[in-house]
XYZ file of C-alpha atoms in Angstrom:
749
model
C 3.250 13.523 -0.227
C 2.385 12.284 -3.695
C 0.831 8.997 -4.678
C 1.480 8.542 -8.296
C 3.753 6.935 -10.827
C 3.233 4.975 -13.987
C 3.874 1.278 -13.401
C 2.787 1.423 -9.780
C -0.575 2.996 -9.143
C -2.147 6.361 -9.518
C -4.421 6.866 -6.571
C -6.263 9.730 -8.126
C -9.608 10.684 -9.619
C -11.151 9.287 -12.851
C -10.277 10.945 -16.123
C -12.620 13.605 -17.428
C -13.917 13.773 -20.981
C -12.343 17.214 -21.497
C -9.148 15.772 -22.996
C -11.014 14.186 -25.874
C -12.912 17.378 -26.667
C -9.776 19.547 -26.752
C -7.824 17.041 -28.852
C -10.643 17.017 -31.388
C -10.567 20.807 -31.517
C -6.786 20.822 -31.953
C -7.105 18.442 -34.886
C -8.807 21.223 -36.863
C -5.790 23.474 -36.610
C -1.990 23.403 -36.716
C 0.115 25.164 -34.114
C 3.521 26.513 -35.036
C 6.392 27.035 -32.578
C 5.419 30.646 -31.949
C 2.092 29.531 -30.537
C 0.005 30.769 -33.510
C -2.752 28.641 -34.977
C -2.926 28.476 -38.780
C -6.082 27.252 -40.437
C -5.539 25.573 -43.777
C -8.304 26.240 -46.301
C -8.770 23.827 -49.218
C -5.229 22.544 -48.757
C -3.530 25.916 -49.250
C -1.678 28.171 -46.804
C -3.117 31.660 -46.755
C 0.209 33.296 -45.785
C 3.569 33.638 -47.473
C 6.495 31.230 -47.299
C 7.757 32.063 -43.780
C 10.297 29.936 -41.946
C 9.504 28.197 -38.673
C 11.990 26.748 -36.218
C 11.064 24.338 -33.464
C 12.597 21.660 -31.271
C 11.693 18.204 -30.114
C 13.266 17.039 -26.881
C 13.929 13.312 -26.831
C 14.475 11.675 -23.458
C 16.164 8.329 -22.943
C 14.172 6.174 -20.510
C 16.455 3.163 -20.864
C 13.999 0.777 -22.483
C 12.587 3.463 -24.787
C 12.992 7.024 -26.000
C 10.149 9.526 -26.055
C 10.088 12.844 -27.915
C 7.890 15.879 -27.317
C 7.669 19.415 -28.618
C 9.807 21.885 -26.685
C 9.802 25.671 -26.477
C 13.556 25.808 -26.916
C 16.727 23.782 -27.252
C 18.162 22.248 -24.081
C 20.245 19.298 -22.965
C 20.187 17.134 -19.883
C 22.550 14.702 -18.203
C 22.279 12.086 -15.480
C 24.872 12.507 -12.741
C 25.519 10.410 -9.651
C 25.184 12.072 -6.266
C 26.639 10.876 -2.977
C 24.954 11.475 0.359
C 25.138 10.563 4.018
C 22.175 9.687 6.232
C 21.624 12.142 9.056
C 18.304 11.108 10.584
C 15.614 8.436 10.293
C 12.108 9.456 11.395
C 10.008 6.839 13.150
C 6.571 6.838 14.748
C 4.421 4.824 17.145
C 2.508 1.861 15.644
C -1.205 1.314 16.151
C -2.018 -1.718 18.340
C -5.531 -3.167 18.599
C -7.262 -6.233 19.992
C -6.421 -9.128 17.707
C -6.513 -12.940 17.525
C -4.176 -13.871 20.371
C -3.865 -10.668 22.359
C -2.964 -7.412 20.658
C -2.079 -7.082 17.009
C -0.708 -4.500 14.588
C -3.127 -2.397 12.530
C -1.902 -0.814 9.286
C -3.599 1.757 7.067
C -2.520 2.094 3.457
C -3.446 5.778 3.294
C -0.800 6.630 5.897
C 1.945 5.332 3.564
C 3.860 3.783 6.445
C 5.441 0.386 7.035
C 7.099 -1.731 9.723
C 10.718 -2.527 8.941
C 12.994 -5.280 10.278
C 16.619 -5.322 9.255
C 17.809 -8.037 6.895
C 19.748 -10.709 8.795
C 21.457 -13.896 7.628
C 18.812 -16.100 9.255
C 16.177 -14.695 6.889
C 17.974 -15.938 3.797
C 17.586 -19.694 3.907
C 16.991 -21.722 0.741
C 13.970 -23.314 2.447
C 11.609 -21.331 4.653
C 8.116 -21.029 6.124
C 6.003 -18.056 7.151
C 2.944 -17.982 9.443
C 0.629 -15.165 10.596
C -2.924 -14.233 11.473
C -4.527 -11.606 9.259
C -7.745 -9.642 9.219
C -8.779 -7.445 6.331
C -10.515 -4.148 6.916
C -13.738 -3.099 5.159
C -11.925 -0.442 3.134
C -9.137 -2.269 1.332
C -6.838 -1.224 -1.490
C -6.724 -2.931 -4.904
C -3.318 -4.353 -3.980
C -1.107 -4.144 -0.908
C 1.834 -5.973 0.628
C 1.079 -7.730 3.906
C 4.623 -9.048 4.416
C 7.427 -8.599 1.897
C 11.032 -9.720 1.634
C 11.395 -9.189 -2.120
C 13.592 -6.977 -4.291
C 10.809 -6.353 -6.855
C 12.556 -8.525 -9.407
C 14.510 -11.738 -8.976
C 15.066 -12.452 -5.272
C 12.936 -13.119 -2.198
C 9.234 -13.662 -1.495
C 6.090 -11.741 -0.521
C 2.451 -11.941 0.585
C -0.054 -9.578 -0.973
C -3.717 -8.860 -0.454
C -5.373 -8.024 -3.739
C -8.799 -7.435 -5.180
C -10.576 -10.343 -6.827
C -12.668 -8.573 -9.440
C -13.412 -5.625 -7.109
C -12.106 -4.272 -3.822
C -14.955 -5.869 -1.860
C -13.537 -9.341 -2.654
C -9.969 -9.826 -1.439
C -7.500 -12.688 -1.780
C -4.128 -13.392 -0.223
C -1.401 -14.231 -2.704
C 1.978 -15.783 -1.864
C 4.827 -15.511 -4.374
C 8.437 -16.664 -4.560
C 10.824 -14.962 -6.983
C 12.499 -17.101 -9.637
C 16.015 -15.970 -10.564
C 16.748 -15.735 -14.303
C 19.872 -13.572 -14.475
C 21.457 -10.630 -12.684
C 18.913 -8.179 -14.049
C 15.655 -10.061 -14.535
C 13.362 -12.498 -12.836
C 9.741 -13.438 -12.366
C 7.605 -14.929 -9.634
C 5.878 -18.259 -9.036
C 2.520 -17.877 -7.303
C 0.701 -20.213 -4.988
C -3.070 -20.409 -5.557
C -4.838 -17.374 -4.127
C -6.758 -17.702 -0.870
C -10.000 -15.703 -0.386
C -10.203 -13.649 2.815
C -13.520 -12.605 4.392
C -13.886 -9.132 5.867
C -13.642 -8.538 9.641
C -12.549 -12.128 10.375
C -9.128 -13.344 11.455
C -7.677 -15.993 9.139
C -4.518 -17.991 9.740
C -2.177 -18.015 6.733
C 0.927 -20.148 6.452
C 3.194 -20.841 3.488
C 6.140 -23.143 2.944
C 8.881 -23.371 0.320
C 11.184 -26.389 -0.099
C 12.980 -25.395 -3.306
C 10.676 -27.329 -5.630
C 7.154 -26.426 -4.512
C 5.194 -23.631 -2.866
C 2.383 -24.478 -0.481
C -0.149 -22.162 1.091
C -2.403 -23.028 4.060
C -5.586 -21.409 5.331
C -6.715 -22.047 8.913
C -4.429 -25.079 9.225
C -5.527 -26.754 5.969
C -3.630 -26.975 2.698
C -5.227 -24.494 0.286
C -2.975 -24.876 -2.748
C 0.326 -26.060 -4.232
C 2.427 -24.651 -7.062
C 5.500 -26.251 -8.589
C 8.625 -24.113 -8.560
C 10.972 -24.502 -11.529
C 14.270 -22.707 -11.616
C 16.630 -21.134 -9.144
C 15.644 -19.425 -5.910
C 17.866 -16.628 -4.616
C 17.164 -15.120 -1.176
C 16.883 -11.361 -0.992
C 20.111 -10.473 0.794
C 19.537 -6.723 0.422
C 15.940 -5.799 1.235
C 14.612 -5.584 4.782
C 11.610 -7.576 5.936
C 8.654 -5.219 5.727
C 5.027 -5.238 6.866
C 2.530 -3.011 5.092
C 4.466 -2.062 1.944
C 6.871 -3.404 -0.663
C 10.223 -4.365 0.894
C 12.292 -2.690 -1.818
C 10.371 0.566 -1.915
C 9.358 2.699 1.031
C 5.753 3.736 0.597
C 4.624 1.711 -2.415
C 1.828 -0.879 -2.527
C 0.803 -0.113 1.036
C -1.720 -2.317 2.831
C -4.685 -1.895 5.184
C -5.385 -4.654 7.710
C -4.474 -6.236 11.052
C -1.677 -8.749 11.470
C -0.927 -10.868 14.545
C 1.759 -13.382 15.569
C 4.086 -13.231 12.557
C 6.541 -16.155 12.485
C 9.455 -16.837 10.150
C 11.251 -20.216 9.986
C 14.469 -21.117 8.169
C 13.097 -24.546 7.216
C 10.019 -26.106 5.602
C 7.235 -26.867 8.070
C 5.177 -30.033 7.740
C 1.383 -30.053 7.387
C 1.077 -31.239 10.980
C 3.270 -28.417 12.239
C 1.177 -25.836 10.405
C -1.971 -27.388 11.873
C -0.398 -27.348 15.322
C 0.378 -23.610 15.087
C -3.202 -22.918 14.009
C -4.812 -24.983 16.746
C -2.678 -24.319 19.813
C -1.244 -20.828 19.363
C 1.102 -21.737 22.211
C 4.264 -19.714 22.702
C 6.347 -22.906 22.787
C 4.705 -24.626 19.797
C 6.950 -25.375 16.810
C 10.097 -23.534 17.822
C 12.660 -25.440 15.756
C 14.105 -23.160 13.077
C 12.150 -20.144 14.349
C 14.272 -17.134 13.322
C 11.687 -14.403 13.773
C 8.537 -14.042 15.867
C 6.630 -10.853 16.452
C 3.556 -10.982 18.714
C 2.773 -7.218 18.444
C 1.715 -7.051 22.088
C 2.155 -3.260 22.229
C 5.657 -3.467 20.798
C 7.606 -4.593 17.729
C 9.984 -6.866 19.631
C 11.231 -10.122 18.172
C 10.842 -12.878 20.767
C 12.876 -15.439 18.784
C 16.599 -16.009 19.196
C 17.264 -13.345 16.540
C 15.981 -10.451 18.680
C 15.393 -8.484 15.478
C 13.110 -5.690 16.666
C 11.243 -3.518 14.196
C 10.480 0.176 13.691
C 7.582 2.002 12.085
C 8.871 4.047 9.147
C 7.126 7.365 8.601
C 8.017 10.298 6.372
C 9.000 13.934 6.289
C 7.031 16.254 4.030
C 8.956 19.540 4.016
C 11.956 21.331 5.527
C 13.608 24.729 5.761
C 16.568 26.356 7.506
C 16.520 29.393 9.737
C 19.365 31.914 9.363
C 20.959 30.588 12.569
C 21.409 27.121 11.024
C 18.515 25.191 12.563
C 16.613 22.837 10.257
C 12.848 22.763 10.829
C 10.961 19.850 9.265
C 7.403 18.531 9.209
C 6.426 14.921 9.859
C 3.405 14.418 7.651
C 1.541 11.796 9.706
C 2.458 12.667 13.277
C 1.554 16.356 12.997
C 4.918 17.190 14.548
C 7.404 19.877 13.596
C 10.896 18.982 14.750
C 14.163 20.895 14.856
C 17.608 19.630 13.873
C 20.651 21.489 15.113
C 24.209 20.487 14.199
C 22.792 17.309 12.587
C 21.098 16.267 15.840
C 17.316 16.289 16.261
C 16.196 17.980 19.450
C 14.069 15.918 21.826
C 11.787 18.871 22.361
C 9.113 19.336 19.687
C 8.610 22.723 18.122
C 4.871 21.999 17.851
C 2.426 19.141 17.372
C -0.699 19.965 15.371
C -3.223 17.692 17.048
C -5.984 18.373 14.524
C -3.908 17.125 11.577
C -5.935 15.003 9.143
C -3.889 12.196 7.566
C -5.036 10.597 4.323
C -2.718 9.765 1.402
C -1.260 13.121 0.306
C -2.699 15.012 3.239
C -1.347 15.735 6.695
C 1.134 18.247 8.074
C 2.510 19.405 4.759
C 4.740 22.439 4.359
C 6.505 25.177 6.256
C 8.207 28.447 5.425
C 10.679 30.612 7.294
C 10.023 34.343 7.146
C 12.819 36.196 5.308
C 12.773 38.662 8.223
C 13.128 35.825 10.724
C 15.957 37.535 12.586
C 13.546 40.325 13.480
C 10.166 38.580 13.839
C 10.949 34.824 14.330
C 7.909 33.860 12.206
C 7.399 30.313 10.933
C 4.449 29.375 8.711
C 2.711 25.983 8.472
C 0.242 24.668 5.906
C -1.652 21.509 6.791
C -4.856 19.544 6.331
C -7.114 19.655 9.371
C -10.035 17.489 10.386
C -13.008 19.353 11.823
C -16.440 18.446 13.135
C -18.859 16.413 11.012
C -16.000 14.747 9.113
C -15.224 17.985 7.310
C -11.697 18.375 5.974
C -10.064 21.743 5.272
C -6.625 23.129 4.538
C -5.244 25.769 6.847
C -2.353 28.241 6.956
C -1.066 29.274 10.378
C 1.842 31.307 11.692
C 3.900 30.772 14.837
C 6.567 32.760 16.583
C 9.666 30.773 17.507
C 10.756 31.271 21.088
C 13.557 29.062 22.411
C 12.713 26.256 19.953
C 9.033 26.365 20.897
C 6.067 27.525 18.826
C 4.192 30.401 20.430
C 1.544 32.958 19.470
C -0.347 30.972 16.833
C -2.179 33.100 14.265
C -4.511 31.561 11.685
C -3.847 33.400 8.428
C -6.155 31.379 6.159
C -8.780 28.808 7.103
C -11.461 26.661 5.494
C -9.525 26.260 2.268
C -11.499 23.490 0.521
C -9.995 20.003 0.645
C -10.961 16.552 -0.569
C -10.483 13.335 1.380
C -6.982 12.318 0.379
C -5.718 14.261 -2.601
C -4.625 17.536 -4.157
C -4.145 19.812 -1.181
C -0.912 21.164 -2.671
C 0.606 23.469 -0.099
C 3.944 24.775 -1.365
C 4.957 27.938 0.504
C 7.528 30.550 -0.399
C 8.314 34.220 0.034
C 9.022 36.090 -3.177
C 11.502 38.919 -3.731
C 8.523 41.257 -3.252
C 8.356 40.162 0.431
C 4.945 38.509 -0.139
C 3.989 34.964 0.854
C 2.957 32.686 -2.025
C 0.790 29.632 -1.290
C 0.124 26.927 -3.879
C -3.294 25.300 -3.435
C -4.248 22.053 -5.175
C -7.578 21.672 -6.956
C -8.940 19.271 -4.277
C -9.901 17.040 -7.262
C -12.590 19.563 -8.263
C -10.816 20.205 -11.538
C -13.199 22.708 -13.037
C -12.723 25.040 -10.058
C -9.127 25.643 -11.129
C -10.560 28.050 -13.734
C -12.953 29.721 -11.285
C -11.321 32.937 -10.068
C -13.712 33.053 -7.095
C -12.485 29.691 -5.747
C -9.184 29.294 -3.874
C -8.442 25.768 -5.104
C -6.273 25.177 -8.161
C -4.505 28.511 -7.567
C -1.358 30.216 -6.409
C -2.292 32.712 -3.712
C -0.335 35.785 -2.631
C -0.750 37.448 0.762
C 1.020 39.712 3.192
C 2.693 38.095 6.189
C -0.253 39.088 8.369
C -2.748 37.365 6.063
C -4.099 40.511 4.416
C -4.378 40.883 0.653
C -1.778 42.988 -1.200
C -3.242 45.950 -3.042
C -1.439 45.030 -6.279
C -2.848 41.493 -6.597
C -4.369 40.916 -10.059
C -7.917 40.324 -8.810
C -9.621 42.949 -6.654
C -9.843 42.017 -2.958
C -8.648 38.503 -3.716
C -5.597 36.522 -2.638
C -5.655 34.717 -6.014
C -2.485 35.421 -8.012
C -2.572 32.733 -10.737
C -5.211 30.220 -11.857
C -5.483 26.934 -13.759
C -3.383 24.614 -11.591
C -3.804 20.949 -10.693
C -1.509 20.199 -7.732
C 1.695 21.972 -6.709
C 4.297 20.846 -4.174
C 7.217 23.103 -5.123
C 7.695 26.871 -5.317
C 10.956 28.829 -5.329
C 12.359 32.236 -6.248
C 15.613 33.672 -7.510
C 15.611 36.923 -5.568
C 18.225 38.564 -7.809
C 16.385 38.151 -11.105
C 12.888 38.003 -9.637
C 12.193 34.701 -11.389
C 9.826 32.375 -9.547
C 8.846 28.864 -10.555
C 6.289 26.295 -9.467
C 6.700 22.533 -9.798
C 3.330 21.104 -10.759
C 2.087 17.524 -10.838
C 0.273 16.326 -13.937
C -2.011 13.319 -14.255
C -0.634 10.152 -15.909
C 1.721 12.261 -18.039
C 3.203 15.742 -18.225
C 4.372 17.120 -14.935
C 5.347 20.751 -15.386
C 7.778 23.470 -14.364
C 5.999 26.806 -14.723
C 7.120 30.419 -14.554
C 5.088 32.452 -12.054
C 3.406 35.363 -13.830
C 0.979 37.797 -12.269
C -2.614 36.973 -13.227
C -1.472 34.013 -15.316
C -3.775 31.203 -16.426
C -1.906 27.902 -16.599
C -4.624 26.116 -18.495
C -5.769 23.201 -16.351
C -8.093 21.472 -17.046
C -9.624 23.003 -20.207
C -6.997 25.059 -22.028
C -4.263 22.514 -21.260
C -6.074 19.205 -20.791
C -4.462 16.410 -18.758
C -2.207 13.905 -20.552
C -1.878 16.119 -23.628
C 1.447 17.842 -24.471
C 1.072 21.343 -22.995
C 3.497 22.771 -25.563
C 0.785 22.263 -28.182
C -1.657 24.536 -26.359
C -2.457 28.078 -27.482
C 0.023 30.408 -25.786
C -2.384 33.301 -26.264
C -4.918 31.760 -23.895
C -2.717 30.009 -21.299
C 0.891 30.015 -20.126
C 2.992 27.251 -21.643
C 5.304 25.510 -19.116
C 9.031 26.116 -19.174
C 9.474 22.340 -19.121
C 7.118 19.376 -19.144
C 7.819 15.708 -18.461
C 6.072 12.935 -20.352
C 7.567 10.406 -17.950
C 6.226 11.158 -14.490
C 8.762 12.653 -12.080
C 6.202 13.885 -9.499
C 8.032 17.116 -8.530
C 8.101 18.060 -4.860
C 9.809 20.749 -2.778
C 11.856 23.156 -4.853
C 14.625 25.574 -3.883
C 16.905 28.070 -5.585
C 20.521 27.311 -4.721
C 22.803 30.299 -4.167
C 25.451 28.675 -1.994
C 29.132 28.064 -2.692
C 29.462 24.495 -1.375
C 28.469 23.033 -4.762
C 29.600 25.449 -7.505
C 28.008 23.344 -10.257
C 24.582 23.963 -8.684
C 24.940 27.665 -7.940
C 22.371 29.841 -9.660
C 20.102 26.878 -10.433
C 16.782 25.564 -9.171
C 16.742 22.180 -7.417
C 13.519 20.177 -7.727
C 12.965 17.064 -5.611
C 10.989 14.181 -7.104
C 8.711 11.600 -5.579
C 8.551 9.495 -8.739
C 12.287 9.154 -9.250
C 13.870 9.913 -5.894
C 16.140 12.341 -7.746
C 17.025 16.001 -8.069
C 16.219 17.845 -11.262
C 18.700 20.697 -11.614
C 17.294 23.483 -13.773
C 19.322 26.319 -15.218
C 17.183 29.157 -16.507
C 18.137 31.872 -18.958
C 16.414 35.248 -18.956
C 16.589 37.224 -22.174
C 14.589 40.461 -22.136
C 11.055 39.371 -21.185
C 11.616 35.723 -22.080
C 12.711 32.957 -19.702
C 13.810 29.491 -20.845
C 15.187 26.309 -19.306
C 18.548 25.707 -20.955
C 19.766 22.819 -18.777
C 17.871 20.036 -17.017
C 20.248 17.640 -15.299
C 19.250 14.766 -13.031
C 21.190 13.794 -9.911
C 20.555 10.181 -8.915
C 21.329 8.625 -5.562
C 22.145 5.031 -4.762
C 19.525 4.706 -2.031
C 18.056 1.289 -1.354
C 15.275 0.547 -0.647
C 13.856 3.122 -3.050
C 13.141 6.462 -1.380
C 11.296 9.478 -2.664
C 12.612 12.991 -2.191
C 9.844 15.155 -0.774
C 11.853 17.783 1.066
C 14.890 19.876 0.062
C 16.618 22.689 1.935
C 19.803 24.752 1.752
C 21.656 25.562 4.950
C 23.200 29.003 5.557
C 26.608 27.389 4.880
C 25.479 26.073 1.481
C 24.912 22.439 2.456
C 21.932 20.661 0.910
C 19.663 18.480 3.035
C 16.887 16.365 1.569
C 14.753 13.284 1.990
C 11.431 11.813 3.042
C 11.875 8.433 4.766
C 15.289 9.672 5.915
C 17.063 13.004 6.051
C 20.223 13.015 3.947
C 23.036 15.473 3.480
C 24.538 15.869 0.016
C 28.253 15.061 0.179
C 29.448 15.241 -3.416
C 28.451 15.203 -7.067
C 30.349 12.793 -9.300
C 30.680 14.722 -12.551
C 32.766 11.912 -14.032
C 29.585 9.811 -14.132
C 27.801 12.288 -16.415
C 25.707 10.650 -19.143
C 23.421 12.463 -21.543
C 19.741 11.530 -21.309
C 18.002 14.478 -22.991
C 18.630 15.158 -26.663
C 17.349 18.088 -28.753
C 16.367 17.570 -32.383
C 15.972 20.858 -34.248
C 13.651 21.385 -37.202
C 13.480 24.267 -39.661
C 10.750 24.517 -42.290
C 8.340 26.838 -44.045
C 4.767 27.297 -42.911
C 3.722 25.049 -45.787
C 4.867 22.136 -43.608
C 2.963 20.925 -40.560
C 4.890 18.653 -38.186
C 2.292 16.386 -36.640
C 4.631 14.126 -34.681
C 8.229 13.007 -34.258
C 9.295 9.648 -32.853
C 12.775 8.354 -32.135
C 13.219 4.589 -32.045
C 16.273 2.574 -31.139
C 17.107 -0.933 -32.358
C 19.597 -2.331 -29.847
C 20.189 -5.529 -31.809
C 21.143 -3.797 -35.070
C 22.580 -0.708 -33.312
C 20.471 1.707 -35.338
C 18.156 4.609 -34.595
C 15.320 5.876 -36.729
C 13.649 9.278 -36.600
C 10.071 8.979 -37.831
C 8.263 12.162 -38.854
C 4.553 12.494 -39.532
C 4.115 15.470 -41.874
C 1.513 17.354 -43.809
C 2.598 19.704 -46.598
C 0.456 22.376 -48.187
C 0.566 24.267 -51.477
C 1.204 27.969 -51.723
C -1.744 29.577 -53.477
C 0.566 31.522 -55.824
C 3.296 28.892 -56.437
C 1.958 25.628 -57.834
C 5.429 24.144 -58.426
C 6.863 25.005 -55.012
C 8.517 22.141 -53.070
C 9.082 22.783 -49.361
C 12.335 21.804 -47.633
C 12.594 20.383 -44.127
C 15.893 20.771 -42.258
C 16.846 18.641 -39.267
C 19.667 19.015 -36.769
C 20.338 15.642 -35.130
C 22.888 15.142 -32.318
C 25.499 12.588 -33.370
C 25.231 10.904 -29.989
C 21.645 10.030 -30.975
C 22.255 8.954 -34.549
C 25.596 8.990 -36.326
C 26.507 7.867 -39.843
C 23.018 8.519 -41.216
C 22.650 6.344 -44.287
C 18.988 6.221 -45.265
C 16.341 8.925 -45.671
C 12.959 7.911 -47.083
C 9.559 9.448 -47.763
C 6.324 7.498 -47.676
C 3.185 8.828 -49.339
C 0.216 6.508 -49.068
C 1.612 2.998 -49.525
C 4.602 4.069 -51.607
C 8.037 4.546 -50.079
C 10.975 6.083 -51.932
C 14.441 7.407 -51.234
C 14.143 11.072 -50.357
C 15.835 13.885 -52.215
C 18.088 14.867 -49.319
C 21.458 16.297 -48.386
C 23.441 15.232 -45.322
C 26.117 17.451 -43.787
C 28.369 15.872 -41.132
C 31.180 18.409 -40.748
C 29.885 19.806 -37.457
C 31.440 18.182 -34.392
C 28.267 17.435 -32.477
C 25.391 17.420 -34.957
C 24.392 16.102 -38.355
C 22.424 18.464 -40.600
C 19.869 16.912 -42.955
C 17.831 18.706 -45.625
C 14.868 16.874 -47.127
C 12.945 18.079 -50.186
C 9.245 17.312 -49.766
C 6.367 17.048 -52.236
C 3.704 19.686 -51.619
C 0.069 19.083 -50.816
C 0.563 15.635 -49.309
C 0.383 13.649 -46.053
C 3.825 12.086 -45.619
C 5.959 9.973 -43.369
C 9.690 10.560 -43.482
C 12.211 8.255 -41.831
C 15.858 9.039 -41.106
C 18.001 6.019 -40.181
C 21.507 6.092 -38.746
C 23.927 4.166 -36.591
C 23.462 4.145 -32.843
C 26.909 4.720 -31.371
C 26.228 5.222 -27.665
């Protein structure tokens, strides 16, 4: 489980100062595409006029385009995938003593929510909501108490949020204001402060023109509502998280006696509910009432009972076609056979410690399962004295039951909540690889003596292979942050890991014996890893400026989906998508040559944490639900990743490349930040920069300029458009100068 994503929240550790130090060091040098640093002395290059070729990959994020250095040229497309739901995991809620009798207790760090299906009675133009709420001492900066909101232009929600700091919490009620089919904003009632460990009655009413919020039977604030209100006809009603997104903006607290009315209550009616708490008080227009007396039943006429939504962390198939999967929070491993989940549990790990990313995490099926019936589990365990550790155990499957538990690795350091990692996979060498997160102790990722921030390699009995790179150590690679995906192509021997970055730059890395992957010093967080020194750390095959939060990863060798055969499939928490990676191996070099994205029309939003291939070649995946891939709509293919090629002498340093799009004028501009240097033996030499620009990015290029200081002029350039897919541009540059060059063309997409 991953808790991250720009635009939501990143529930992770504070930034270190290492990034700043490394960036300052990099500013003293220039790195060419071969990974060699050149130092420029007195403005002159101390080598001959050698040609350099590099690529920038520009990704379309809809509202913007971002470009980063790339090791090679590749393209990527967005494709629509179609799936069918096979199974929905649920769990038992937590009931505690509350205001009236029992109430429902929620914990944000479990990333769970209570869901009630959307019914017509919920979607009145006027409505009222009433509930008792108690905040817990440890509260999140923001969390949804009750939500019926599509995250944009329809519905309403109650949030608990920090007022200055997490020790001061307010309740906020908001009603969405519809602007058009794609945008909206919210009108907020005045916030109501909530004391800790005390039940408070909250009620809110909406009559189409004003929003009122009440605290303990008294009016606490009014806000005028201007515009159009549209009910949320699509999202469920949800307690503990955002209605439109399973697992985001989760909330900690206790709620009791939730009521929903399809009309506007009067002040006296609100007061009456607060004072009497009678079961027969104010029943007119009551379309939902949940008392939480040890169940989620709706006692109103709607009879709209709820379920607690929990999530799956990992899955894998046995050769006989059974799907084993882990439920992160319950500690249970379940078995699905013929698309039906067996009532009998495989195992429940009672010592599972649940906190944000941690719980019952991953499993692996032994490649010799037909002979030994071994299944491996990696999980976070709570021990005495509030100690938390990660643990690797092995079971023997006997008639769908776990037997003969063997602890292979224990006391692997863990934090409280984050970076346990846990990806498991057998390589073509018949060894078990285990990816361990850095437990938020970043510096230990570079410590060979520590297990955290590493990929480990062991025999199936837990012993250390004799050919591991470090003597008497399970450590195989170092310098990792947090890994949730590992997979191998057994034919070529290629293995990859899918690694989570910080705010930026998730990575796909090639597994190499004894490799150092740079975190946190050689490849600092939030800095393009392609700019690191390849002599000191391994540069990723692919990095992502926009967070995808990669999860379980598989290599697909089935025949059911020919377009995926021979490719790696990476699940994503941040996008709820598949990234489909095609790798090319040439001699000792491996490159990503395709990176396509398969998107699914799942609503509410769902992450993909688990992916598995069945023996028949079917693909199962999910988190909040288990889905089966039905088809891939190749007719929907749209390019989203564009390579821009550059060719230049080593007298040119490319500091940055930006691609901007002007939707109104239908133009694109490529902005280059350059530094040119003089050859020590050729004072009159003028370097030439060549660009290869895909026509789908910028066609009909009509303006090329160079800016030096505050002077801009038309560049001495040549434009060649005869190629079908690309435009070639050659720009003559002045030497010994800091320049900006801009290439402007028509945007035709």
